[in-house]
């Protein structure tokens, strides 16, 4: 990928495989990898990508393949730092870029890169090689033993537990949207996007006691939402619930 030439040398060495021609994981294999996850014990898959990055489409396709599987919460975050390469990602937002930078700090990475998939806030991979995501999902443990999350008409209630965590509300579009790219590294391609994140809101902080937090109401139709209970400092996700 030409974009990688702009990243610091340590990251180029670490992510050299991003320049290889990848193969997309078969959908049947993706389904098999997610059998252990359930709605009450999900696996959260976060994709950080940009329409201006030529290495991103295979990882995007791999995440799309598992997005509808029971127990999988797939979220596609479009970052802003490749907008300067000739195509401005139509879904990108600076808050999504900041979230990826927070993960880089938490996971000990010297920089950010695309594509990147983060599973349950714990492990990261590129997702561009055949079977890479399915292997990671088979190794991932569904989120369990965290506080109970209840969705109320205008609020979110987090049950009792231990430690502290940030409470995030993520709104995303579950529909597949095909975007025609007219310039930049992917010029001439039409890229399918699914579970596109449209807003990221920090509702507050949970400190182990039962906590009720007001949630904003959205006027945009067709969106789904997920509440993430995540250890501070972009740590592990300990509870998640969609609605």
PDB file of N, CA, C and O in Angstrom, residues 179-238:
ATOM      1  N   UNK A 179     -20.008   2.578  -1.881  1.00  0.00           N
ATOM      2  CA  UNK A 179     -19.479   3.919  -2.120  1.00  0.00           C
ATOM      3  C   UNK A 179     -18.543   3.888  -3.326  1.00  0.00           C
ATOM      4  O   UNK A 179     -17.566   3.134  -3.348  1.00  0.00           O
ATOM      5  N   UNK A 180     -18.842   4.699  -4.323  1.00  0.00           N
ATOM      6  CA  UNK A 180     -17.985   4.819  -5.498  1.00  0.00           C
ATOM      7  C   UNK A 180     -16.841   5.777  -5.176  1.00  0.00           C
ATOM      8  O   UNK A 180     -17.067   6.939  -4.845  1.00  0.00           O
ATOM      9  N   UNK A 181     -15.607   5.285  -5.280  1.00  0.00           N
ATOM     10  CA  UNK A 181     -14.427   6.086  -4.976  1.00  0.00           C
ATOM     11  C   UNK A 181     -13.922   6.706  -6.279  1.00  0.00           C
ATOM     12  O   UNK A 181     -13.625   5.997  -7.241  1.00  0.00           O
ATOM     13  N   UNK A 182     -13.801   8.021  -6.301  1.00  0.00           N
ATOM     14  CA  UNK A 182     -13.498   8.727  -7.547  1.00  0.00           C
ATOM     15  C   UNK A 182     -12.064   9.245  -7.638  1.00  0.00           C
ATOM     16  O   UNK A 182     -11.678   9.780  -8.665  1.00  0.00           O
ATOM     17  N   UNK A 183     -11.290   9.102  -6.555  1.00  0.00           N
ATOM     18  CA  UNK A 183      -9.905   9.565  -6.596  1.00  0.00           C
ATOM     19  C   UNK A 183      -9.118   8.850  -5.510  1.00  0.00           C
ATOM     20  O   UNK A 183      -9.683   8.084  -4.720  1.00  0.00           O
ATOM     21  N   UNK A 184      -7.808   9.096  -5.462  1.00  0.00           N
ATOM     22  CA  UNK A 184      -6.971   8.472  -4.442  1.00  0.00           C
ATOM     23  C   UNK A 184      -6.593   7.050  -4.795  1.00  0.00           C
ATOM     24  O   UNK A 184      -6.743   6.598  -5.936  1.00  0.00           O
ATOM     25  N   UNK A 185      -6.093   6.315  -3.806  1.00  0.00           N
ATOM     26  CA  UNK A 185      -5.551   4.972  -4.030  1.00  0.00           C
ATOM     27  C   UNK A 185      -6.586   3.971  -4.532  1.00  0.00           C
ATOM     28  O   UNK A 185      -6.259   3.016  -5.224  1.00  0.00           O
ATOM     29  N   UNK A 186      -7.859   4.149  -4.162  1.00  0.00           N
ATOM     30  CA  UNK A 186      -8.915   3.232  -4.573  1.00  0.00           C
ATOM     31  C   UNK A 186      -9.777   3.799  -5.696  1.00  0.00           C
ATOM     32  O   UNK A 186     -10.902   3.333  -5.911  1.00  0.00           O
ATOM     33  N   UNK A 187      -9.255   4.769  -6.416  1.00  0.00           N
ATOM     34  CA  UNK A 187     -10.017   5.412  -7.481  1.00  0.00           C
ATOM     35  C   UNK A 187     -10.551   4.393  -8.485  1.00  0.00           C
ATOM     36  O   UNK A 187      -9.846   3.481  -8.918  1.00  0.00           O
ATOM     37  N   UNK A 188     -11.832   4.538  -8.816  1.00  0.00           N
ATOM     38  CA  UNK A 188     -12.470   3.646  -9.773  1.00  0.00           C
ATOM     39  C   UNK A 188     -13.139   2.427  -9.155  1.00  0.00           C
ATOM     40  O   UNK A 188     -13.849   1.696  -9.852  1.00  0.00           O
ATOM     41  N   UNK A 189     -12.931   2.219  -7.850  1.00  0.00           N
ATOM     42  CA  UNK A 189     -13.533   1.070  -7.178  1.00  0.00           C
ATOM     43  C   UNK A 189     -14.821   1.485  -6.488  1.00  0.00           C
ATOM     44  O   UNK A 189     -14.997   2.646  -6.092  1.00  0.00           O
ATOM     45  N   UNK A 190     -15.720   0.527  -6.330  1.00  0.00           N
ATOM     46  CA  UNK A 190     -16.911   0.726  -5.509  1.00  0.00           C
ATOM     47  C   UNK A 190     -16.789  -0.185  -4.306  1.00  0.00           C
ATOM     48  O   UNK A 190     -16.706  -1.412  -4.454  1.00  0.00           O
ATOM     49  N   UNK A 191     -16.752   0.393  -3.103  1.00  0.00           N
ATOM     50  CA  UNK A 191     -16.462  -0.363  -1.888  1.00  0.00           C
ATOM     51  C   UNK A 191     -17.717  -0.517  -1.032  1.00  0.00           C
ATOM     52  O   UNK A 191     -18.379   0.472  -0.712  1.00  0.00           O
ATOM     53  N   UNK A 192     -18.054  -1.762  -0.662  1.00  0.00           N
ATOM     54  CA  UNK A 192     -19.204  -1.984   0.212  1.00  0.00           C
ATOM     55  C   UNK A 192     -18.830  -1.767   1.678  1.00  0.00           C
ATOM     56  O   UNK A 192     -17.792  -2.244   2.139  1.00  0.00           O
ATOM     57  N   UNK A 193     -19.668  -1.049   2.385  1.00  0.00           N
ATOM     58  CA  UNK A 193     -19.461  -0.804   3.813  1.00  0.00           C
ATOM     59  C   UNK A 193     -20.684  -1.283   4.579  1.00  0.00           C
ATOM     60  O   UNK A 193     -21.816  -1.113   4.133  1.00  0.00           O
ATOM     61  N   UNK A 194     -20.447  -1.873   5.749  1.00  0.00           N
ATOM     62  CA  UNK A 194     -21.529  -2.370   6.588  1.00  0.00           C
ATOM     63  C   UNK A 194     -21.228  -2.017   8.042  1.00  0.00           C
ATOM     64  O   UNK A 194     -20.073  -1.967   8.450  1.00  0.00           O
ATOM     65  N   UNK A 195     -22.289  -1.763   8.822  1.00  0.00           N
ATOM     66  CA  UNK A 195     -22.148  -1.395  10.236  1.00  0.00           C
ATOM     67  C   UNK A 195     -21.236  -0.178  10.403  1.00  0.00           C
ATOM     68  O   UNK A 195     -20.336  -0.147  11.243  1.00  0.00           O
ATOM     69  N   UNK A 196     -21.506   0.825   9.596  1.00  0.00           N
ATOM     70  CA  UNK A 196     -20.713   2.054   9.605  1.00  0.00           C
ATOM     71  C   UNK A 196     -21.051   2.861  10.855  1.00  0.00           C
ATOM     72  O   UNK A 196     -22.217   3.195  11.101  1.00  0.00           O
ATOM     73  N   UNK A 197     -20.048   3.186  11.638  1.00  0.00           N
ATOM     74  CA  UNK A 197     -20.273   3.989  12.836  1.00  0.00           C
ATOM     75  C   UNK A 197     -20.594   5.422  12.419  1.00  0.00           C
ATOM     76  O   UNK A 197     -19.858   6.040  11.643  1.00  0.00           O
ATOM     77  N   UNK A 198     -21.705   5.953  12.959  1.00  0.00           N
ATOM     78  CA  UNK A 198     -22.111   7.312  12.650  1.00  0.00           C
ATOM     79  C   UNK A 198     -21.969   8.264  13.827  1.00  0.00           C
ATOM     80  O   UNK A 198     -21.972   9.485  13.639  1.00  0.00           O
ATOM     81  N   UNK A 199     -21.848   7.733  15.044  1.00  0.00           N
ATOM     82  CA  UNK A 199     -21.580   8.600  16.194  1.00  0.00           C
ATOM     83  C   UNK A 199     -20.980   7.779  17.328  1.00  0.00           C
ATOM     84  O   UNK A 199     -21.273   6.589  17.479  1.00  0.00           O
ATOM     85  N   UNK A 200     -20.133   8.448  18.103  1.00  0.00           N
ATOM     86  CA  UNK A 200     -19.462   7.835  19.257  1.00  0.00           C
ATOM     87  C   UNK A 200     -19.583   8.825  20.408  1.00  0.00           C
ATOM     88  O   UNK A 200     -19.060   9.936  20.334  1.00  0.00           O
ATOM     89  N   UNK A 201     -20.284   8.418  21.472  1.00  0.00           N
ATOM     90  CA  UNK A 201     -20.564   9.320  22.581  1.00  0.00           C
ATOM     91  C   UNK A 201     -20.169   8.681  23.902  1.00  0.00           C
ATOM     92  O   UNK A 201     -20.561   7.538  24.182  1.00  0.00           O
ATOM     93  N   UNK A 202     -19.405   9.396  24.692  1.00  0.00           N
ATOM     94  CA  UNK A 202     -19.090   8.929  26.040  1.00  0.00           C
ATOM     95  C   UNK A 202     -20.212   9.355  26.973  1.00  0.00           C
ATOM     96  O   UNK A 202     -20.452  10.540  27.172  1.00  0.00           O
ATOM     97  N   UNK A 203     -20.917   8.368  27.541  1.00  0.00           N
ATOM     98  CA  UNK A 203     -22.041   8.669  28.424  1.00  0.00           C
ATOM     99  C   UNK A 203     -21.589   9.011  29.834  1.00  0.00           C
ATOM    100  O   UNK A 203     -22.258   9.768  30.535  1.00  0.00           O
ATOM    101  N   UNK A 204     -20.485   8.430  30.276  1.00  0.00           N
ATOM    102  CA  UNK A 204     -20.010   8.688  31.627  1.00  0.00           C
ATOM    103  C   UNK A 204     -19.058   7.608  32.092  1.00  0.00           C
ATOM    104  O   UNK A 204     -18.536   6.832  31.285  1.00  0.00           O
ATOM    105  N   UNK A 205     -18.852   7.562  33.399  1.00  0.00           N
ATOM    106  CA  UNK A 205     -17.911   6.631  34.009  1.00  0.00           C
ATOM    107  C   UNK A 205     -18.657   5.771  35.028  1.00  0.00           C
ATOM    108  O   UNK A 205     -19.491   6.259  35.793  1.00  0.00           O
ATOM    109  N   UNK A 206     -18.345   4.492  35.018  1.00  0.00           N
ATOM    110  CA  UNK A 206     -18.925   3.522  35.958  1.00  0.00           C
ATOM    111  C   UNK A 206     -17.844   3.118  36.944  1.00  0.00           C
ATOM    112  O   UNK A 206     -16.693   2.889  36.569  1.00  0.00           O
ATOM    113  N   UNK A 207     -18.190   3.054  38.224  1.00  0.00           N
ATOM    114  CA  UNK A 207     -17.180   2.768  39.249  1.00  0.00           C
ATOM    115  C   UNK A 207     -17.503   1.535  40.088  1.00  0.00           C
ATOM    116  O   UNK A 207     -17.056   1.403  41.223  1.00  0.00           O
ATOM    117  N   UNK A 208     -18.311   0.641  39.528  1.00  0.00           N
ATOM    118  CA  UNK A 208     -18.602  -0.611  40.226  1.00  0.00           C
ATOM    119  C   UNK A 208     -19.949  -0.654  40.903  1.00  0.00           C
ATOM    120  O   UNK A 208     -20.422  -1.731  41.259  1.00  0.00           O
ATOM    121  N   UNK A 209     -20.572   0.498  41.105  1.00  0.00           N
ATOM    122  CA  UNK A 209     -21.898   0.536  41.710  1.00  0.00           C
ATOM    123  C   UNK A 209     -22.935   0.687  40.613  1.00  0.00           C
ATOM    124  O   UNK A 209     -22.634   1.139  39.506  1.00  0.00           O
ATOM    125  N   UNK A 210     -24.174   0.305  40.901  1.00  0.00           N
ATOM    126  CA  UNK A 210     -25.240   0.439  39.919  1.00  0.00           C
ATOM    127  C   UNK A 210     -25.376   1.904  39.507  1.00  0.00           C
ATOM    128  O   UNK A 210     -25.512   2.795  40.350  1.00  0.00           O
ATOM    129  N   UNK A 211     -25.313   2.140  38.199  1.00  0.00           N
ATOM    130  CA  UNK A 211     -25.278   3.505  37.687  1.00  0.00           C
ATOM    131  C   UNK A 211     -26.257   3.649  36.532  1.00  0.00           C
ATOM    132  O   UNK A 211     -26.321   2.799  35.641  1.00  0.00           O
ATOM    133  N   UNK A 212     -27.024   4.743  36.554  1.00  0.00           N
ATOM    134  CA  UNK A 212     -27.946   5.036  35.458  1.00  0.00           C
ATOM    135  C   UNK A 212     -27.480   6.311  34.759  1.00  0.00           C
ATOM    136  O   UNK A 212     -27.260   7.339  35.399  1.00  0.00           O
ATOM    137  N   UNK A 213     -27.324   6.233  33.440  1.00  0.00           N
ATOM    138  CA  UNK A 213     -26.820   7.354  32.655  1.00  0.00           C
ATOM    139  C   UNK A 213     -27.821   7.701  31.559  1.00  0.00           C
ATOM    140  O   UNK A 213     -28.309   6.820  30.851  1.00  0.00           O
ATOM    141  N   UNK A 214     -28.093   8.971  31.413  1.00  0.00           N
ATOM    142  CA  UNK A 214     -29.003   9.414  30.359  1.00  0.00           C
ATOM    143  C   UNK A 214     -28.325   9.250  29.011  1.00  0.00           C
ATOM    144  O   UNK A 214     -27.134   9.517  28.868  1.00  0.00           O
ATOM    145  N   UNK A 215     -29.081   8.807  28.032  1.00  0.00           N
ATOM    146  CA  UNK A 215     -28.514   8.645  26.698  1.00  0.00           C
ATOM    147  C   UNK A 215     -29.216   9.581  25.726  1.00  0.00           C
ATOM    148  O   UNK A 215     -30.422   9.826  25.824  1.00  0.00           O
ATOM    149  N   UNK A 216     -28.469  10.136  24.773  1.00  0.00           N
ATOM    150  CA  UNK A 216     -29.074  11.035  23.788  1.00  0.00           C
ATOM    151  C   UNK A 216     -29.958  10.263  22.820  1.00  0.00           C
ATOM    152  O   UNK A 216     -29.696   9.102  22.500  1.00  0.00           O
ATOM    153  N   UNK A 217     -30.969  10.912  22.348  1.00  0.00           N
ATOM    154  CA  UNK A 217     -31.863  10.310  21.369  1.00  0.00           C
ATOM    155  C   UNK A 217     -31.423  10.759  19.978  1.00  0.00           C
ATOM    156  O   UNK A 217     -31.089  11.919  19.762  1.00  0.00           O
ATOM    157  N   UNK A 218     -31.414   9.841  19.045  1.00  0.00           N
ATOM    158  CA  UNK A 218     -30.996  10.181  17.690  1.00  0.00           C
ATOM    159  C   UNK A 218     -32.205  10.386  16.797  1.00  0.00           C
ATOM    160  O   UNK A 218     -33.233   9.717  16.953  1.00  0.00           O
ATOM    161  N   UNK A 219     -32.073  11.343  15.883  1.00  0.00           N
ATOM    162  CA  UNK A 219     -33.155  11.615  14.938  1.00  0.00           C
ATOM    163  C   UNK A 219     -32.931  10.894  13.610  1.00  0.00           C
ATOM    164  O   UNK A 219     -33.804  10.897  12.748  1.00  0.00           O
ATOM    165  N   UNK A 220     -31.773  10.284  13.450  1.00  0.00           N
ATOM    166  CA  UNK A 220     -31.460   9.594  12.206  1.00  0.00           C
ATOM    167  C   UNK A 220     -32.079   8.206  12.217  1.00  0.00           C
ATOM    168  O   UNK A 220     -31.825   7.387  13.106  1.00  0.00           O
ATOM    169  N   UNK A 221     -32.895   7.917  11.232  1.00  0.00           N
ATOM    170  CA  UNK A 221     -33.601   6.648  11.166  1.00  0.00           C
ATOM    171  C   UNK A 221     -32.690   5.530  10.659  1.00  0.00           C
ATOM    172  O   UNK A 221     -31.744   5.765   9.922  1.00  0.00           O
ATOM    173  N   UNK A 222     -33.019   4.314  11.072  1.00  0.00           N
ATOM    174  CA  UNK A 222     -32.338   3.134  10.558  1.00  0.00           C
ATOM    175  C   UNK A 222     -31.070   2.750  11.285  1.00  0.00           C
ATOM    176  O   UNK A 222     -30.439   1.758  10.927  1.00  0.00           O
ATOM    177  N   UNK A 223     -30.679   3.509  12.313  1.00  0.00           N
ATOM    178  CA  UNK A 223     -29.450   3.197  13.023  1.00  0.00           C
ATOM    179  C   UNK A 223     -29.690   2.196  14.148  1.00  0.00           C
ATOM    180  O   UNK A 223     -30.781   2.128  14.721  1.00  0.00           O
ATOM    181  N   UNK A 224     -28.679   1.399  14.442  1.00  0.00           N
ATOM    182  CA  UNK A 224     -28.659   0.556  15.633  1.00  0.00           C
ATOM    183  C   UNK A 224     -27.644   1.142  16.608  1.00  0.00           C
ATOM    184  O   UNK A 224     -26.834   1.998  16.244  1.00  0.00           O
ATOM    185  N   UNK A 225     -27.702   0.659  17.833  1.00  0.00           N
ATOM    186  CA  UNK A 225     -26.829   1.188  18.875  1.00  0.00           C
ATOM    187  C   UNK A 225     -26.208   0.056  19.681  1.00  0.00           C
ATOM    188  O   UNK A 225     -26.777  -1.030  19.785  1.00  0.00           O
ATOM    189  N   UNK A 226     -25.056   0.339  20.253  1.00  0.00           N
ATOM    190  CA  UNK A 226     -24.430  -0.591  21.185  1.00  0.00           C
ATOM    191  C   UNK A 226     -23.822   0.212  22.322  1.00  0.00           C
ATOM    192  O   UNK A 226     -23.231   1.271  22.110  1.00  0.00           O
ATOM    193  N   UNK A 227     -24.025  -0.279  23.536  1.00  0.00           N
ATOM    194  CA  UNK A 227     -23.380   0.287  24.712  1.00  0.00           C
ATOM    195  C   UNK A 227     -22.159  -0.557  25.019  1.00  0.00           C
ATOM    196  O   UNK A 227     -22.255  -1.789  25.132  1.00  0.00           O
ATOM    197  N   UNK A 228     -21.011   0.089  25.137  1.00  0.00           N
ATOM    198  CA  UNK A 228     -19.767  -0.590  25.472  1.00  0.00           C
ATOM    199  C   UNK A 228     -19.315  -0.149  26.854  1.00  0.00           C
ATOM    200  O   UNK A 228     -19.196   1.046  27.120  1.00  0.00           O
ATOM    201  N   UNK A 229     -19.076  -1.109  27.732  1.00  0.00           N
ATOM    202  CA  UNK A 229     -18.480  -0.839  29.040  1.00  0.00           C
ATOM    203  C   UNK A 229     -17.012  -1.237  28.905  1.00  0.00           C
ATOM    204  O   UNK A 229     -16.692  -2.410  28.757  1.00  0.00           O
ATOM    205  N   UNK A 230     -16.139  -0.239  28.943  1.00  0.00           N
ATOM    206  CA  UNK A 230     -14.735  -0.467  28.588  1.00  0.00           C
ATOM    207  C   UNK A 230     -13.806   0.099  29.651  1.00  0.00           C
ATOM    208  O   UNK A 230     -13.953   1.249  30.079  1.00  0.00           O
ATOM    209  N   UNK A 231     -12.860  -0.724  30.065  1.00  0.00           N
ATOM    210  CA  UNK A 231     -11.882  -0.264  31.042  1.00  0.00           C
ATOM    211  C   UNK A 231     -11.217   1.018  30.544  1.00  0.00           C
ATOM    212  O   UNK A 231     -10.968   1.171  29.352  1.00  0.00           O
ATOM    213  N   UNK A 232     -10.937   1.916  31.467  1.00  0.00           N
ATOM    214  CA  UNK A 232     -10.386   3.209  31.097  1.00  0.00           C
ATOM    215  C   UNK A 232      -9.028   3.071  30.428  1.00  0.00           C
ATOM    216  O   UNK A 232      -8.311   2.092  30.629  1.00  0.00           O
ATOM    217  N   UNK A 233      -8.690   4.073  29.610  1.00  0.00           N
ATOM    218  CA  UNK A 233      -7.439   4.016  28.866  1.00  0.00           C
ATOM    219  C   UNK A 233      -7.509   3.082  27.678  1.00  0.00           C
ATOM    220  O   UNK A 233      -6.500   2.455  27.337  1.00  0.00           O
ATOM    221  N   UNK A 234      -8.683   2.982  27.034  1.00  0.00           N
ATOM    222  CA  UNK A 234      -8.873   2.073  25.892  1.00  0.00           C
ATOM    223  C   UNK A 234      -8.490   0.645  26.258  1.00  0.00           C
ATOM    224  O   UNK A 234      -7.817  -0.054  25.501  1.00  0.00           O
ATOM    225  N   UNK A 235      -8.953   0.212  27.422  1.00  0.00           N
ATOM    226  CA  UNK A 235      -8.675  -1.138  27.889  1.00  0.00           C
ATOM    227  C   UNK A 235      -9.683  -2.147  27.365  1.00  0.00           C
ATOM    228  O   UNK A 235     -10.445  -1.870  26.423  1.00  0.00           O
ATOM    229  N   UNK A 236      -9.725  -3.343  27.948  1.00  0.00           N
ATOM    230  CA  UNK A 236     -10.641  -4.377  27.526  1.00  0.00           C
ATOM    231  C   UNK A 236     -12.106  -3.962  27.669  1.00  0.00           C
ATOM    232  O   UNK A 236     -12.471  -3.220  28.590  1.00  0.00           O
ATOM    233  N   UNK A 237     -12.941  -4.438  26.750  1.00  0.00           N
ATOM    234  CA  UNK A 237     -14.391  -4.251  26.840  1.00  0.00           C
ATOM    235  C   UNK A 237     -14.936  -5.354  27.741  1.00  0.00           C
ATOM    236  O   UNK A 237     -14.723  -6.529  27.467  1.00  0.00           O
ATOM    237  N   UNK A 238     -15.623  -4.973  28.815  1.00  0.00           N
ATOM    238  CA  UNK A 238     -16.093  -5.946  29.784  1.00  0.00           C
ATOM    239  C   UNK A 238     -17.585  -6.222  29.707  1.00  0.00           C
ATOM    240  O   UNK A 238     -18.089  -7.148  30.337  1.00  0.00           O
TER     241      UNK A 238
END
